[in-house]
Amino acid sequence: MKRMIASISAVTAVALVTGAPAQAQAQAALADPVKAVKSQFVPGKGVRFSDRSTMIEDGEGQPYLRRTGSFQFGRGGVVASDISSQSARPADDRLNPPVPERTIRVGTTSYSQGGTYRDKMPRGKSWYKDPSGMTGGTDGWFSQLVNVAEPATLTSLLKGAKKSRTTYSGTTTFGRLAKVSPWFRATLPLRSSDKTVVTFKLTVDRNHLPQHLTTSFPVVGIFDSTGWEGKTISVETRFTGWGSRVSIKAPPANKVTTKLEDRDGL
């Protein structure tokens, strides 16, 4: 009996020793936000998010834009998105009340409605189709330009970032984002300067998945105009429901158009 107990103890000890490196490697992998995001790339799954954009001038901030949306994943990453946005500006600043906007993007094809498209739709149509369209219409310019659901983008951000427990902070530029991020290129296809600096702070949850992202950048990086000098956009994004079921489909074909009309005065 003593020999049996000793043998069992020896086998257990060996198992614990040999299993320790594998367990440590698994924990290290999970502690990497890039690998944590890649682990979410399951067809039919995704993540939801909400944005709040603030316009800052002379140290004072005013609500500017609110958005809600979701990403649908495939095995290689984001394959579709659905984003709705509406102005958050005070009513007394609206000479012409803005119209809420929605953009569905499947692959690289965008379907947009509302916003600047509303009064240009042919009768009977409600969605404008663009085979190489933007991610969030014109509202996307003043929203979250950084997509941390893209592994290459997240890798670029974390390289050289300062880490404090579960928070990473640092800077990047429009130029760096344009090189690594299809999302950025589709969101902001035109810009005044690739040298524009974007400041960011990213907090991850206990599973090392992005939970809270704040970015800020000067608006003159988009519009080289004296009217935008001294103004900064700050965007706060919160992610929820990583791994939840997300299904995004193109709008009904009979509601889609590829041609817009100038209906002013009608």
Tab-separated table of C-alpha atoms in Angstrom:
chain	number	residue	atom	x	y	z
A	1	MET	CA	0.000	0.000	0.000
A	2	LYS	CA	2.819	2.439	0.864
A	3	ARG	CA	4.498	1.697	-2.484
A	4	MET	CA	1.183	2.374	-4.285
A	5	ILE	CA	0.675	5.683	-2.533
A	6	ALA	CA	4.245	6.705	-3.307
A	7	SER	CA	3.800	5.835	-6.987
A	8	ILE	CA	0.589	7.843	-7.228
A	9	SER	CA	2.232	10.835	-5.574
A	10	ALA	CA	5.158	10.642	-7.987
A	11	VAL	CA	2.881	10.514	-11.037
A	12	THR	CA	0.833	13.466	-9.731
A	13	ALA	CA	3.955	15.522	-9.127
A	14	VAL	CA	5.238	14.830	-12.641
A	15	ALA	CA	1.868	15.822	-14.126
A	16	LEU	CA	1.846	19.073	-12.194
A	17	VAL	CA	5.376	19.929	-13.260
A	18	THR	CA	4.877	19.063	-16.944
A	19	GLY	CA	1.486	20.789	-17.017
A	20	ALA	CA	2.716	24.037	-15.495
A	21	PRO	CA	4.476	25.388	-18.625
A	22	ALA	CA	1.452	24.644	-20.805
A	23	GLN	CA	-0.853	26.382	-18.339
A	24	ALA	CA	1.483	29.376	-18.137
A	25	GLN	CA	1.574	29.605	-21.931
A	26	ALA	CA	-2.219	29.502	-22.103
A	27	GLN	CA	-2.527	32.273	-19.518
A	28	ALA	CA	0.077	34.362	-21.347
A	29	ALA	CA	-1.857	33.955	-24.605
A	30	LEU	CA	-5.082	35.091	-22.979
A	31	ALA	CA	-3.267	38.078	-21.480
A	32	ASP	CA	-2.511	39.342	-24.977
A	33	PRO	CA	-5.381	41.613	-26.142
A	34	VAL	CA	-4.581	40.887	-29.803
A	35	LYS	CA	-4.887	37.134	-29.292
A	36	ALA	CA	-7.983	37.685	-27.157
A	37	VAL	CA	-9.640	39.596	-30.014
A	38	LYS	CA	-8.628	36.962	-32.573
A	39	SER	CA	-10.235	34.298	-30.386
A	40	GLN	CA	-13.575	36.031	-30.981
A	41	PHE	CA	-13.475	35.543	-34.753
A	42	VAL	CA	-16.230	32.977	-35.020
A	43	PRO	CA	-18.717	33.211	-37.927
A	44	GLY	CA	-22.059	34.591	-36.767
A	45	LYS	CA	-20.606	36.086	-33.588
A	46	GLY	CA	-19.592	39.657	-32.891
A	47	VAL	CA	-19.577	42.598	-30.505
A	48	ARG	CA	-21.724	45.674	-29.881
A	49	PHE	CA	-20.534	49.179	-29.150
A	50	SER	CA	-21.680	52.721	-28.432
A	51	ASP	CA	-19.908	56.008	-29.175
A	52	ARG	CA	-20.138	59.503	-27.748
A	53	SER	CA	-18.317	62.263	-29.610
A	54	THR	CA	-17.541	65.602	-27.979
A	55	MET	CA	-16.348	68.773	-29.686
A	56	ILE	CA	-13.767	70.563	-27.532
A	57	GLU	CA	-12.815	74.211	-28.012
A	58	ASP	CA	-11.003	76.494	-25.556
A	59	GLY	CA	-11.081	73.726	-22.971
A	60	GLU	CA	-14.857	73.368	-23.065
A	61	GLY	CA	-16.625	70.345	-24.487
A	62	GLN	CA	-20.026	70.116	-26.145
A	63	PRO	CA	-21.813	66.861	-27.030
A	64	TYR	CA	-21.609	66.389	-30.781
A	65	LEU	CA	-22.646	62.897	-31.914
A	66	ARG	CA	-24.013	59.629	-30.530
A	67	ARG	CA	-23.771	56.241	-32.221
A	68	THR	CA	-24.675	52.642	-31.562
A	69	GLY	CA	-23.538	49.730	-33.646
A	70	SER	CA	-22.289	46.191	-33.970
A	71	PHE	CA	-19.580	44.222	-35.753
A	72	GLN	CA	-20.173	40.771	-37.163
A	73	PHE	CA	-17.153	38.475	-37.333
A	74	GLY	CA	-15.972	35.833	-39.739
A	75	ARG	CA	-12.907	33.666	-39.345
A	76	GLY	CA	-10.667	36.468	-40.563
A	77	GLY	CA	-12.149	39.373	-38.623
A	78	VAL	CA	-14.895	41.947	-39.165
A	79	VAL	CA	-17.090	40.989	-42.139
A	80	ALA	CA	-20.035	43.359	-41.559
A	81	SER	CA	-21.115	46.356	-39.484
A	82	ASP	CA	-24.350	48.164	-38.699
A	83	ILE	CA	-24.112	51.696	-37.272
A	84	SER	CA	-26.813	54.221	-36.392
A	85	SER	CA	-25.953	57.803	-35.494
A	86	GLN	CA	-27.703	60.970	-34.444
A	87	SER	CA	-26.652	64.474	-33.544
A	88	ALA	CA	-26.124	65.291	-29.874
A	89	ARG	CA	-25.746	69.018	-30.420
A	90	PRO	CA	-28.039	71.400	-28.495
A	91	ALA	CA	-31.287	72.197	-30.328
A	92	ASP	CA	-30.541	75.932	-30.448
A	93	ASP	CA	-27.451	75.197	-32.561
A	94	ARG	CA	-29.496	73.530	-35.284
A	95	LEU	CA	-30.526	75.815	-38.092
A	96	ASN	CA	-31.535	72.729	-40.016
A	97	PRO	CA	-32.279	69.815	-37.669
A	98	PRO	CA	-29.997	66.916	-38.686
A	99	VAL	CA	-31.534	63.610	-39.692
A	100	PRO	CA	-30.405	60.374	-37.972
A	101	GLU	CA	-28.225	58.252	-40.226
A	102	ARG	CA	-27.699	54.513	-40.531
A	103	THR	CA	-25.078	52.596	-42.482
A	104	ILE	CA	-24.953	48.842	-43.015
A	105	ARG	CA	-21.695	47.581	-44.440
A	106	VAL	CA	-21.300	44.029	-45.769
A	107	GLY	CA	-17.786	43.320	-46.945
A	108	THR	CA	-16.774	46.593	-48.595
A	109	THR	CA	-20.284	47.482	-49.774
A	110	SER	CA	-22.131	50.166	-47.815
A	111	TYR	CA	-25.868	50.812	-47.636
A	112	SER	CA	-26.773	54.216	-46.187
A	113	GLN	CA	-30.027	55.931	-45.311
A	114	GLY	CA	-31.066	59.145	-43.603
A	115	GLY	CA	-28.636	61.969	-43.005
A	116	THR	CA	-27.558	63.745	-46.177
A	117	TYR	CA	-29.038	60.942	-48.279
A	118	ARG	CA	-32.659	61.384	-47.214
A	119	ASP	CA	-33.617	64.140	-49.661
A	120	LYS	CA	-31.697	62.581	-52.547
A	121	MET	CA	-33.416	59.203	-52.653
A	122	PRO	CA	-35.503	58.293	-55.724
A	123	ARG	CA	-39.115	57.697	-54.784
A	124	GLY	CA	-39.704	54.230	-53.410
A	125	LYS	CA	-36.062	53.783	-52.376
A	126	SER	CA	-34.619	54.211	-48.905
A	127	TRP	CA	-31.033	52.914	-49.116
A	128	TYR	CA	-28.076	54.158	-51.158
A	129	LYS	CA	-25.626	51.443	-52.206
A	130	ASP	CA	-21.922	52.159	-52.662
A	131	PRO	CA	-19.670	49.179	-53.563
A	132	SER	CA	-16.706	50.866	-51.868
A	133	GLY	CA	-18.586	52.984	-49.364
A	134	MET	CA	-17.714	54.507	-46.027
A	135	THR	CA	-18.323	52.769	-42.721
A	136	GLY	CA	-20.638	55.364	-41.219
A	137	GLY	CA	-21.509	57.976	-43.819
A	138	THR	CA	-20.384	61.549	-43.221
A	139	ASP	CA	-21.068	61.141	-39.486
A	140	GLY	CA	-18.172	58.689	-39.378
A	141	TRP	CA	-15.684	61.542	-39.770
A	142	PHE	CA	-16.572	62.795	-36.274
A	143	SER	CA	-16.800	59.390	-34.618
A	144	GLN	CA	-14.472	56.546	-33.639
A	145	LEU	CA	-11.789	56.285	-36.316
A	146	VAL	CA	-9.875	53.546	-34.485
A	147	ASN	CA	-11.182	49.984	-34.772
A	148	VAL	CA	-9.627	47.801	-32.059
A	149	ALA	CA	-11.493	44.765	-33.438
A	150	GLU	CA	-8.839	44.744	-36.168
A	151	PRO	CA	-5.770	42.778	-34.949
A	152	ALA	CA	-3.318	44.798	-37.073
A	153	THR	CA	-4.713	48.070	-35.740
A	154	LEU	CA	-4.639	46.843	-32.147
A	155	THR	CA	-1.074	45.573	-32.584
A	156	SER	CA	-0.012	48.973	-33.922
A	157	LEU	CA	-1.608	50.791	-30.981
A	158	LEU	CA	-0.101	48.562	-28.303
A	159	LYS	CA	3.398	48.776	-29.756
A	160	GLY	CA	5.079	51.378	-27.607
A	161	ALA	CA	1.940	52.098	-25.570
A	162	LYS	CA	2.253	52.739	-21.852
A	163	LYS	CA	0.554	50.055	-19.759
A	164	SER	CA	-0.942	50.531	-16.297
A	165	ARG	CA	-2.710	47.395	-15.076
A	166	THR	CA	-5.536	46.964	-17.613
A	167	THR	CA	-5.112	50.286	-19.418
A	168	TYR	CA	-2.931	51.109	-22.425
A	169	SER	CA	-2.296	54.697	-23.467
A	170	GLY	CA	-0.302	56.386	-26.186
A	171	THR	CA	-0.491	58.090	-29.553
A	172	THR	CA	-0.697	57.144	-33.205
A	173	THR	CA	-1.193	59.139	-36.411
A	174	PHE	CA	-3.615	59.202	-39.304
A	175	GLY	CA	-0.772	57.919	-41.478
A	176	ARG	CA	-0.063	54.877	-39.323
A	177	LEU	CA	-3.753	54.056	-39.107
A	178	ALA	CA	-4.106	54.367	-42.881
A	179	LYS	CA	-1.337	51.791	-43.367
A	180	VAL	CA	-2.768	49.092	-41.085
A	181	SER	CA	-6.508	49.720	-40.876
A	182	PRO	CA	-9.027	49.053	-43.681
A	183	TRP	CA	-11.649	50.493	-41.308
A	184	PHE	CA	-9.834	53.810	-41.010
A	185	ARG	CA	-9.317	54.076	-44.774
A	186	ALA	CA	-13.011	53.443	-45.396
A	187	THR	CA	-14.159	55.766	-42.602
A	188	LEU	CA	-11.911	58.671	-43.557
A	189	PRO	CA	-10.968	58.269	-47.237
A	190	LEU	CA	-10.053	61.971	-47.493
A	191	ARG	CA	-8.102	63.936	-44.906
A	192	SER	CA	-5.907	67.007	-44.832
A	193	SER	CA	-2.849	65.563	-43.066
A	194	ASP	CA	-1.579	62.046	-42.326
A	195	LYS	CA	0.663	63.591	-39.668
A	196	THR	CA	-2.373	64.297	-37.484
A	197	VAL	CA	-1.788	62.843	-34.002
A	198	VAL	CA	-4.443	60.659	-32.378
A	199	THR	CA	-4.217	60.252	-28.605
A	200	PHE	CA	-5.753	57.077	-27.202
A	201	LYS	CA	-6.503	55.257	-23.973
A	202	LEU	CA	-7.705	51.644	-24.093
A	203	THR	CA	-8.983	49.617	-21.148
A	204	VAL	CA	-9.457	45.854	-21.433
A	205	ASP	CA	-11.720	43.624	-19.350
A	206	ARG	CA	-10.722	40.585	-17.279
A	207	ASN	CA	-10.629	38.521	-20.482
A	208	HIS	CA	-8.261	41.099	-22.012
A	209	LEU	CA	-10.859	42.156	-24.572
A	210	PRO	CA	-11.334	45.870	-25.378
A	211	GLN	CA	-13.905	47.381	-23.049
A	212	HIS	CA	-13.432	51.151	-23.198
A	213	LEU	CA	-11.600	53.212	-25.804
A	214	THR	CA	-11.116	56.980	-25.801
A	215	THR	CA	-9.465	58.812	-28.680
A	216	SER	CA	-8.993	62.479	-29.570
A	217	PHE	CA	-7.641	64.348	-32.572
A	218	PRO	CA	-7.671	67.911	-33.987
A	219	VAL	CA	-10.421	68.467	-36.560
A	220	VAL	CA	-8.011	70.297	-38.903
A	221	GLY	CA	-6.532	66.857	-39.546
A	222	ILE	CA	-9.709	66.227	-41.553
A	223	PHE	CA	-10.614	69.714	-42.761
A	224	ASP	CA	-7.826	72.180	-43.500
A	225	SER	CA	-9.983	75.215	-42.773
A	226	THR	CA	-9.628	78.155	-40.404
A	227	GLY	CA	-13.172	77.487	-39.187
A	228	TRP	CA	-11.981	74.248	-37.558
A	229	GLU	CA	-8.766	75.556	-36.013
A	230	GLY	CA	-8.482	75.000	-32.265
A	231	LYS	CA	-11.221	72.365	-32.252
A	232	THR	CA	-10.691	68.788	-31.098
A	233	ILE	CA	-12.946	65.759	-31.375
A	234	SER	CA	-12.910	63.360	-28.425
A	235	VAL	CA	-14.647	60.003	-28.864
A	236	GLU	CA	-15.546	57.571	-26.095
A	237	THR	CA	-16.442	54.024	-27.164
A	238	ARG	CA	-17.720	51.191	-24.984
A	239	PHE	CA	-17.809	47.571	-26.122
A	240	THR	CA	-20.298	45.001	-24.821
A	241	GLY	CA	-21.332	41.458	-25.643
A	242	TRP	CA	-18.134	40.032	-27.076
A	243	GLY	CA	-19.006	36.630	-28.522
A	244	SER	CA	-22.727	37.353	-28.754
A	245	ARG	CA	-24.709	36.361	-31.833
A	246	VAL	CA	-24.698	39.081	-34.497
A	247	SER	CA	-26.355	38.799	-37.905
A	248	ILE	CA	-26.062	41.713	-40.325
A	249	LYS	CA	-27.640	41.536	-43.770
A	250	ALA	CA	-27.983	43.891	-46.709
A	251	PRO	CA	-31.325	45.767	-46.984
A	252	PRO	CA	-34.047	44.399	-49.319
A	253	ALA	CA	-32.943	44.830	-52.931
A	254	ASN	CA	-36.168	46.591	-53.917
A	255	LYS	CA	-35.399	49.390	-51.438
A	256	VAL	CA	-31.861	49.991	-52.687
A	257	THR	CA	-30.614	52.478	-55.278
A	258	THR	CA	-27.201	53.276	-56.720
A	259	LYS	CA	-28.290	56.681	-58.025
A	260	LEU	CA	-29.136	59.785	-56.050
A	261	GLU	CA	-31.322	62.652	-57.168
A	262	ASP	CA	-31.225	66.382	-56.551
A	263	ARG	CA	-34.775	66.965	-55.328
A	264	ASP	CA	-34.293	70.489	-53.962
A	265	GLY	CA	-37.335	72.627	-54.638
A	266	LEU	CA	-39.624	69.674	-55.282
